[in-house]
């Protein structure tokens, strides 16, 4: 595996060179993101055969677990722009890189402990949310077990960030693929009791998740200590030493990232709840359309992760030309892909829906008709969703996270959710109106973030 150049020397000579550097970094991250979606879906797919109650319990449990785990990964992901900036300033910033990784690991551990306690109270949480008592009981048992996967998942996220920032993004693709295989095997063995293993049902699925994320954490640990490029940073060296100034810096940058991700995730969760108030068919159609949009979103999300590193290196090097080139190339790539994705959705929406349900069966007619309407909005939605994701990524490279968080809060919840309620319940648009609300929120966020990026010099964001 050839390392991705970490660009600690001169900046790329032109936009084409920057494009190829970005592509080498982003491609494996995009692949890993797509596989991660499959990892998250494995539990639900296997548990679906156990019955409605267990499926509902697993769906709720996985949603809460993923929301909290990825929030903590967002918190610790602030290590990426810090590492990139150090490499941009100095080619061999071994000590500074090690400090950032060590304190991000510390933060992941300290942040996970209270969240694990929350997950062990899953039944209480579900009852407070008004869920069916039996579903709440089953979800509680599921969440108590899967809680032990939280810390491995968060630490693996930190190590993935470190490997990518140090020019080894390909490992993310390979390790996430390994995690998927372990998850599939674990579910097959423990949910149904194959090959002599006990048939543990829902609890077996939770144990499979613990094994999957545990293997991911161990694999990254081995990689960081044996890979020829990564081992020279001695990332686990003197792991007991505190660097509170670096710890606080990661918290300062990472907390807004975490909250931004929560705001966005909660917006889509809130939209699903609104659909539930409209009707069952709307919920099913919403789930299909949203899943199709989520698959496409993994590309600009991976580009955004790579852009944070590329812009961060330019920021550390105090090279304004390189900063602009790195950010603008990432925006063109991310928005360009989503434009192609929008055209594809417009062209063959029934084909995409057919992956989830048979569009020719009469009993699916209502759901298919609604999904087609929602996908019509999703095609437009794609453009602004890609723009806001990459724009947030390039601003993170400038270590600008607080104002983007406030923009996200305003755009998602004041504009987006407010418009979704207004159009969904005060106009004949109904469920389609909820989707137009999502579009409105994402559009406002993307415009404001792009405006902030374009005014980076005037706003003083590029002074390292």
PDB file of C-alpha atoms in Angstrom, residues 278 418-431 433-434:
ATOM      1  CA  UNK A 278     -48.921  12.102   9.091  1.00  0.00           C
ATOM      2  CA  UNK A 418     -39.908  25.178  11.204  1.00  0.00           C
ATOM      3  CA  UNK A 419     -40.533  24.989   7.462  1.00  0.00           C
ATOM      4  CA  UNK A 420     -41.112  21.225   7.668  1.00  0.00           C
ATOM      5  CA  UNK A 421     -43.853  21.746  10.264  1.00  0.00           C
ATOM      6  CA  UNK A 422     -45.395  24.620   8.329  1.00  0.00           C
ATOM      7  CA  UNK A 423     -45.466  22.879   4.939  1.00  0.00           C
ATOM      8  CA  UNK A 424     -46.170  19.428   6.336  1.00  0.00           C
ATOM      9  CA  UNK A 425     -49.173  20.359   8.461  1.00  0.00           C
ATOM     10  CA  UNK A 426     -50.441  23.681   7.115  1.00  0.00           C
ATOM     11  CA  UNK A 427     -50.429  22.966   3.383  1.00  0.00           C
ATOM     12  CA  UNK A 428     -51.634  20.132   1.130  1.00  0.00           C
ATOM     13  CA  UNK A 429     -47.984  19.110   0.556  1.00  0.00           C
ATOM     14  CA  UNK A 430     -48.095  16.925   3.685  1.00  0.00           C
ATOM     15  CA  UNK A 431     -45.064  14.543   3.721  1.00  0.00           C
ATOM     16  CA  UNK A 433     -43.681  19.476   2.621  1.00  0.00           C
ATOM     17  CA  UNK A 434     -41.521  17.927   5.342  1.00  0.00           C
TER      18      UNK A 434
END
